[in-house]
Amino acid sequence: MAVAGLLGRLGGPARSVWAKHDRDGGGWLPLWRHMEDSAAVAGLLWDGWVPPAIRALIAEVLPGGETDARALVVWLAGVHDIGKATPAFACQVDELAEVMRDQGLPMRSAAAVGPDRRLAPHGLAGQVLLGEWLEDRYGWAAGLTGQFTVAVGGHHGVPPGHGQIKALYEREELLRPPGPGGRLWRGVQDELLDACAERFGVGERLGAWRAVRLPQPVQVLLTALVILSDWIASNPDLFPYFPDAASCSDAERLAAAWRGLDLPEPWQAEEPPAGVPELFATRFGLPAGARVRPVQEAAVELARDMDGAGLMVIEAPMGEGKTEAALAVAEVFAARSGAGGVFFALPTMATGNAMFPRLLDWLKRLPGARGERRSVHLAHSKAALNEDFVDLMARGGRVAAVGVDEAAASSGREADARRRAGADLVAHAWLRGRKKAMLASFVAGTIDQLLFAGLKSRHLALRHLAVAGKVVVIDEAHAYDTYMSVYLDRVLSWLGAYRVPVVVLSATLPAGRRQELVDAYAGSAPESAASEPAAGDAEPGTYAYPLLTAVAPGGTPVVRRPQASGRGTPIEVERIDDGLEVLADRLERELVDGGCALLVRNTVRRVLETARVLRERFGDGDVTVAHSAFVDVDRAEKDADLIRRFGPPGTASGRPARRHIVVASQVAEQSLDVDFDLLVSDLCPVDLLLQRMGRLHRHQRGDGQSERPPGLRQARCLLTGADWTADVPAPVRGSLAVYGRYALLRSAAVLLPHLHGGAQRPLRLPADISTLVQRAYGTTPVGPPGWKAAVEEARVQFEEYRAGQGERAQVFRLGGVGRPGRPLFGWVAAGVGDADDSRTGRAQVRDSRESLEVVVVQRRGDGSLATLPWLKPDRKGRRRGGLELPQDQVPTSFAARTAAACGLRLPLQFSYAQTMDRAIKELEQLYLPAWQGKNSPWLADQLILALDEDCQAQLAGFSLHYSPLNGLEVVRADGAGAT
């Protein structure tokens, strides 16, 4: 009886070609076996994991539709390692090369080939061999093979460039030696490819595919699916090596591996209930009597009115439920597009952490079969320290090899059902790691994860596959500067080409930036009568708000103008002098009857200086500090404490009965549902000031705010941080460093009519939001005539800076989508290598200096090390403070994780090259091999900052002091310049 599969189609020499070798155990895998494994995995991924949206995108360009698409993916995965059937690869393992020589395949030794072997990496060699075979066997034109073969050439993460291809053609002996031996090699290569074409069902289709011009997005997806198939099939736990596994049948081997991998299927969204109130009630647990807000209802209706997937920009005030609107729209988009998940992108790790439990709650309310699992991920560098995510990881288990003899037992569904019961949301073990994590169906994470899709980097195709099958939600779209926007716009252009549904959220989006986002996604700059007036071109009060803008790829924008919810807050804005004593006196008067004040400073240094003075006046118990220079666990506790004390009525507990002042940096601007009676803010760009105002009288407290102190029932914002007595306002130096003079002056100018004594006083939220933002970010002159020269000078400086940002971002930015049929050769050439959410990776997509991060521990008087003593128990009640950290052995997993949760990003002073180098050198003096080696994954490669018993340390010429009250304080060792 003939042997089934590839093996039965091959002669002895082709069977002898090897693909995998375990140098430690001596196991190996023949090429035909790895071809079978990879192709089978590709078929299973296509049938049970690839979202319908991606299958449809590939299928529509092939004459046989989805049948052709599946066959193409399986075939490419099957042939991806054909480049291993070359002397340049096969010579690497002497004993396996000798077996091939015995079968008549001559080759030199690896030493004899030498470094020239690097000219023929097996991916590139496979691309060339497959191209030649298509030309010879099926008459393909040489210029048309690359669009298909690049998936083979790029399966190790970097599609070959034209120079590499040319260099290999000039050294053909690396593919096959000259003379009769070369003909034998060529025969084996063709025999393997012929067998694959027959085995994987493409032999009769390749002729028809000659006329196909694969769009570049399809080439990317094919490459990514080949990479995934190869990675899974190369896992020896799932696909054991020979000789141990030589006796397994194909079906047994594949079934055992697939059970061991146990990937959750993609989300298959259903069209949600027709009634928007019903949809919101079931998905978000609205209390009885709650009403859906007009912008939410309009967003869902607009999504349903669109012919297909597209981009929707939702502009609405703070607190209007934009997040819920985005998730409801995402459900509609997913049901109609075939998207298999959602990625929710946020500005910071803190906002990502805040969003994650909301995403989980929404997922639990989605319809689905009992026992159905959905893969979930929190995508940022500190995700493993998030307790919600840790719980999901515990459910996710591990990728395990399931033996063939276990098949009968595991096929019984009772045990499987018990194992899965109640664990419908999991952080799947295989879908973790910096290159695979985004492939989970539902992801909340930092915007960096999306921007990386526009960065020329290794394995970029996997990032594209991850977002191409999801609905993408981009929150706080106003928060991204020119540098980040260059990447975001390029990513949007690719998302439009993939037909990925996108929802963009903002309370304060400039009209010009809105148009750029729409144009980037649509792939053009269409003229549309539906567009809003350009910034600065309309009279105050004519800007529509809330506003919905939708566009399909290549389409024309559609605009909807839903009514405001009817909730409005008049805010009196008043300038006050910047002196700290002046501020303390004013707060003493304002809070005489109690009340909670939020004071937002633009730098950590100003936060600490202000808090010091206010504590002297009011006492430690009446002043809370919140900023970014706390260790991670303290920062999370700060956020939770603020929400606990100052959150919405009915959910917050412990709101101070007497006066209280929170002195915060920009961490109070975003994603914290907190409510204060009085706001004091440094002058900042007007969109950010409006975000800060969103924390003022955010919720109703009694009829007419009667539960607030009498003097604070009218919302008021005191504006400081500038010398208001100068001819032109002079912002303080720290604010200039953070925001630049131009944005601050235009902000001050548009606020003038709303200041004390102004013609349009008070400022009204949300009615004035759009007018203020569009005028501040427009081109029409604003401000008194006496400001004109200063504003113009600041504008010139700003334009120069912005141009520089754009130029710097272009260096590693991915190119645009090329014409159909153009191969991806050189797609990520001159890129950055690997990109990830490390401090170096983030610096690639943000215009910021590389920062220095440390893990903070305490050195006791006896020299021992311990976790910080004030840490509170975790949610399971386990003690975290003062845990012993042995220096001569690996700490326990819990102690190491607790220490890692005390990560801290050092301030800007340590980002300058000379200071950073000195700091790293000093920190590396505390090197603990048991901690920082591979045996302690929580602390591996981390820099350890050991504070003394007084929580102080010296580092690179600076004195550091840390406390849970104030966070990190830094002064020069000579006493100058505190931060």
Short mmCIF file of C-alpha atoms in Angstrom, two decimals, residues 306-538:
data_model
loop_
_atom_site.label_atom_id
_atom_site.label_comp_id
_atom_site.label_asym_id
_atom_site.label_seq_id
_atom_site.Cartn_x
_atom_site.Cartn_y
_atom_site.Cartn_z
CA MET A 306 -22.91 52.62 6.64
CA ASP A 307 -22.70 50.24 3.69
CA GLY A 308 -19.67 48.49 5.13
CA ALA A 309 -16.88 48.96 7.60
CA GLY A 310 -15.22 52.31 7.87
CA LEU A 311 -13.82 54.93 10.20
CA MET A 312 -16.01 56.82 12.66
CA VAL A 313 -14.82 59.84 14.64
CA ILE A 314 -16.89 60.51 17.76
CA GLU A 315 -16.41 63.98 19.21
CA ALA A 316 -18.35 64.57 22.41
CA PRO A 317 -17.81 66.12 25.82
CA MET A 318 -16.10 64.44 28.72
CA GLY A 319 -18.47 62.17 30.62
CA GLU A 320 -20.84 61.64 27.66
CA GLY A 321 -20.20 57.90 27.42
CA LYS A 322 -17.89 57.84 24.41
CA THR A 323 -16.32 54.57 25.58
CA GLU A 324 -19.68 52.83 25.69
CA ALA A 325 -20.59 54.33 22.32
CA ALA A 326 -17.34 53.00 20.85
CA LEU A 327 -17.93 49.47 22.13
CA ALA A 328 -21.51 49.48 20.84
CA VAL A 329 -20.32 50.68 17.43
CA ALA A 330 -17.54 48.07 17.51
CA GLU A 331 -20.14 45.34 17.96
CA VAL A 332 -22.11 46.58 14.94
CA PHE A 333 -18.95 46.95 12.85
CA ALA A 334 -17.69 43.49 13.83
CA ALA A 335 -20.98 41.80 12.96
CA ARG A 336 -20.99 43.42 9.52
CA SER A 337 -17.30 43.20 8.66
CA GLY A 338 -16.39 39.81 10.10
CA ALA A 339 -13.83 41.28 12.50
CA GLY A 340 -12.81 38.75 15.14
CA GLY A 341 -11.99 41.05 18.04
CA VAL A 342 -11.36 44.57 19.33
CA PHE A 343 -8.20 46.54 20.09
CA PHE A 344 -8.73 49.51 22.40
CA ALA A 345 -5.75 51.88 22.14
CA LEU A 346 -5.12 54.43 24.91
CA PRO A 347 -2.49 57.09 25.57
CA THR A 348 -0.75 55.61 28.63
CA MET A 349 -0.32 52.46 30.67
CA ALA A 350 -2.43 54.02 33.42
CA THR A 351 -5.35 54.64 31.05
CA GLY A 352 -4.87 51.14 29.64
CA ASN A 353 -5.11 49.65 33.11
CA ALA A 354 -8.25 51.71 33.80
CA MET A 355 -9.86 50.51 30.58
CA PHE A 356 -9.03 46.82 31.00
CA PRO A 357 -11.69 45.92 33.62
CA ARG A 358 -14.29 47.87 31.63
CA LEU A 359 -13.41 45.82 28.56
CA LEU A 360 -13.69 42.60 30.56
CA ASP A 361 -17.09 43.62 31.92
CA TRP A 362 -18.34 44.33 28.40
CA LEU A 363 -17.03 41.00 27.15
CA LYS A 364 -18.86 39.12 29.88
CA ARG A 365 -22.13 40.69 28.72
CA LEU A 366 -21.70 39.82 25.04
CA PRO A 367 -23.88 36.97 23.75
CA GLY A 368 -22.13 33.67 23.24
CA ALA A 369 -22.43 29.96 23.75
CA ARG A 370 -21.75 28.59 27.20
CA GLY A 371 -18.17 27.43 27.52
CA GLU A 372 -17.05 29.57 24.58
CA ARG A 373 -13.63 31.07 25.26
CA ARG A 374 -12.31 34.44 24.19
CA SER A 375 -8.64 35.35 24.29
CA VAL A 376 -7.88 38.64 26.03
CA HIS A 377 -4.67 40.61 26.48
CA LEU A 378 -3.46 43.75 28.23
CA ALA A 379 -0.77 45.15 25.94
CA HIS A 380 1.87 47.21 27.66
CA SER A 381 5.21 46.51 29.30
CA LYS A 382 3.81 46.31 32.85
CA ALA A 383 0.78 44.17 32.00
CA ALA A 384 2.01 41.18 34.00
CA LEU A 385 1.74 43.31 37.15
CA ASN A 386 -1.96 44.05 36.59
CA GLU A 387 -3.98 41.83 38.93
CA ASP A 388 -6.97 41.55 36.58
CA PHE A 389 -4.67 40.34 33.85
CA VAL A 390 -2.78 38.01 36.19
CA ASP A 391 -6.08 36.30 37.03
CA LEU A 392 -6.73 35.74 33.32
CA MET A 393 -3.21 34.36 32.80
CA ALA A 394 -3.84 31.84 35.55
CA ARG A 395 -6.86 30.60 33.59
CA GLY A 396 -4.90 30.49 30.35
CA GLY A 397 -2.76 27.56 31.46
CA ARG A 398 0.19 26.59 29.31
CA VAL A 399 0.75 25.20 25.86
CA ALA A 400 1.21 21.49 26.42
CA ALA A 401 2.07 18.50 24.30
CA VAL A 402 -0.86 16.09 24.31
CA GLY A 403 0.28 12.55 23.64
CA VAL A 404 -1.44 10.48 20.99
CA ASP A 405 -2.35 7.87 23.59
CA GLU A 406 -4.29 10.51 25.50
CA ALA A 407 -6.67 11.13 22.62
CA ALA A 408 -9.39 8.83 23.82
CA ALA A 409 -9.42 10.24 27.33
CA SER A 410 -9.40 13.86 26.26
CA SER A 411 -12.10 13.30 23.69
CA GLY A 412 -14.57 12.80 26.51
CA ARG A 413 -16.27 16.15 26.76
CA GLU A 414 -17.12 16.04 30.45
CA ALA A 415 -13.57 16.69 31.62
CA ASP A 416 -13.07 19.35 28.99
CA ALA A 417 -16.30 21.12 29.96
CA ARG A 418 -15.33 21.09 33.63
CA ARG A 419 -11.96 22.57 32.78
CA ARG A 420 -13.50 25.38 30.74
CA ALA A 421 -16.58 26.12 32.83
CA GLY A 422 -16.63 29.73 33.90
CA ALA A 423 -13.31 30.50 32.18
CA ASP A 424 -14.73 32.15 29.11
CA LEU A 425 -12.10 34.91 29.17
CA VAL A 426 -8.48 33.72 29.13
CA ALA A 427 -5.04 35.16 28.50
CA HIS A 428 -4.00 32.24 26.33
CA ALA A 429 -0.47 31.04 26.98
CA TRP A 430 0.61 30.87 23.34
CA LEU A 431 -0.83 34.32 22.58
CA ARG A 432 1.66 36.06 24.85
CA GLY A 433 5.02 37.59 24.28
CA ARG A 434 5.95 40.75 22.48
CA LYS A 435 5.36 39.39 18.96
CA LYS A 436 2.21 37.33 19.49
CA ALA A 437 0.27 39.09 22.25
CA MET A 438 -1.61 41.42 19.92
CA LEU A 439 -3.01 38.35 18.14
CA ALA A 440 -5.42 37.77 21.05
CA SER A 441 -8.99 38.59 20.08
CA PHE A 442 -9.57 41.37 22.60
CA VAL A 443 -6.78 43.73 23.60
CA ALA A 444 -6.55 46.90 25.64
CA GLY A 445 -3.19 48.62 25.50
CA THR A 446 -1.16 51.69 24.81
CA ILE A 447 -1.31 53.52 21.50
CA ASP A 448 2.31 52.45 20.96
CA GLN A 449 1.06 48.96 20.09
CA LEU A 450 -0.88 50.43 17.19
CA LEU A 451 1.86 52.84 16.13
CA PHE A 452 4.32 49.92 15.93
CA ALA A 453 2.28 48.79 12.90
CA GLY A 454 3.71 51.84 11.11
CA LEU A 455 7.31 51.24 12.18
CA LYS A 456 9.66 49.35 9.87
CA SER A 457 10.59 46.44 12.11
CA ARG A 458 11.10 42.71 12.15
CA HIS A 459 7.93 40.56 12.04
CA LEU A 460 5.86 43.61 11.18
CA ALA A 461 3.52 41.32 9.25
CA LEU A 462 2.36 39.79 12.53
CA ARG A 463 1.38 43.20 13.89
CA HIS A 464 -0.61 43.83 10.72
CA LEU A 465 -2.34 40.47 11.01
CA ALA A 466 -3.21 41.31 14.61
CA VAL A 467 -4.99 44.57 13.77
CA ALA A 468 -6.37 43.52 10.37
CA GLY A 469 -8.80 41.13 12.02
CA LYS A 470 -10.12 43.52 14.69
CA VAL A 471 -12.15 46.63 15.22
CA VAL A 472 -9.67 49.29 16.34
CA VAL A 473 -10.72 51.95 18.86
CA ILE A 474 -8.39 54.94 19.33
CA ASP A 475 -9.14 56.88 22.51
CA GLU A 476 -8.04 60.43 23.38
CA ALA A 477 -7.09 61.13 19.75
CA HIS A 478 -6.20 64.73 20.63
CA ALA A 479 -3.38 63.52 22.91
CA TYR A 480 -0.88 62.58 20.17
CA ASP A 481 1.73 65.05 18.95
CA THR A 482 3.02 65.57 15.40
CA TYR A 483 5.64 62.84 15.69
CA MET A 484 3.13 60.22 16.81
CA SER A 485 0.57 61.48 14.31
CA VAL A 486 2.96 60.78 11.42
CA TYR A 487 2.93 57.12 12.45
CA LEU A 488 -0.78 57.08 13.25
CA ASP A 489 -1.73 58.49 9.84
CA ARG A 490 0.36 55.88 8.05
CA VAL A 491 -1.17 53.11 10.15
CA LEU A 492 -4.65 54.43 9.33
CA SER A 493 -3.84 54.28 5.62
CA TRP A 494 -2.99 50.59 5.97
CA LEU A 495 -6.07 49.96 8.12
CA GLY A 496 -8.19 51.50 5.39
CA ALA A 497 -6.55 49.18 2.85
CA TYR A 498 -7.37 46.21 5.10
CA ARG A 499 -10.93 47.58 5.51
CA VAL A 500 -10.48 47.50 9.28
CA PRO A 501 -13.31 49.26 11.15
CA VAL A 502 -11.89 52.11 13.25
CA VAL A 503 -13.52 54.25 15.94
CA VAL A 504 -11.72 57.44 17.00
CA LEU A 505 -12.72 59.17 20.24
CA SER A 506 -12.02 62.69 21.42
CA ALA A 507 -13.59 65.45 23.44
CA THR A 508 -11.34 68.14 22.00
CA LEU A 509 -10.22 67.31 18.46
CA PRO A 510 -9.10 70.18 16.21
CA ALA A 511 -10.95 70.23 12.88
CA GLY A 512 -7.73 70.11 10.89
CA ARG A 513 -6.60 66.99 12.73
CA ARG A 514 -10.00 65.36 12.19
CA GLN A 515 -9.65 65.92 8.45
CA GLU A 516 -6.15 64.43 8.44
CA LEU A 517 -7.41 61.28 10.17
CA VAL A 518 -10.30 60.91 7.74
CA ASP A 519 -8.08 61.49 4.71
CA ALA A 520 -5.45 59.03 5.90
CA TYR A 521 -8.01 56.25 6.31
CA ALA A 522 -10.01 57.00 3.17
CA GLY A 523 -6.88 57.10 1.07
CA SER A 524 -7.60 60.50 -0.43
CA ALA A 525 -8.53 64.06 0.44
CA PRO A 526 -12.09 64.23 -0.85
CA GLU A 527 -13.91 67.51 -1.10
CA SER A 528 -17.12 67.17 0.83
CA ALA A 529 -19.92 69.57 1.46
CA ALA A 530 -20.53 67.60 4.64
CA SER A 531 -17.20 68.60 6.13
CA GLU A 532 -17.13 71.03 9.01
CA PRO A 533 -15.61 74.50 8.49
CA ALA A 534 -11.86 74.60 8.72
CA ALA A 535 -10.49 75.66 12.06
CA GLY A 536 -10.71 79.37 12.52
CA ASP A 537 -12.88 79.95 9.44
CA ALA A 538 -16.23 80.15 11.19
#
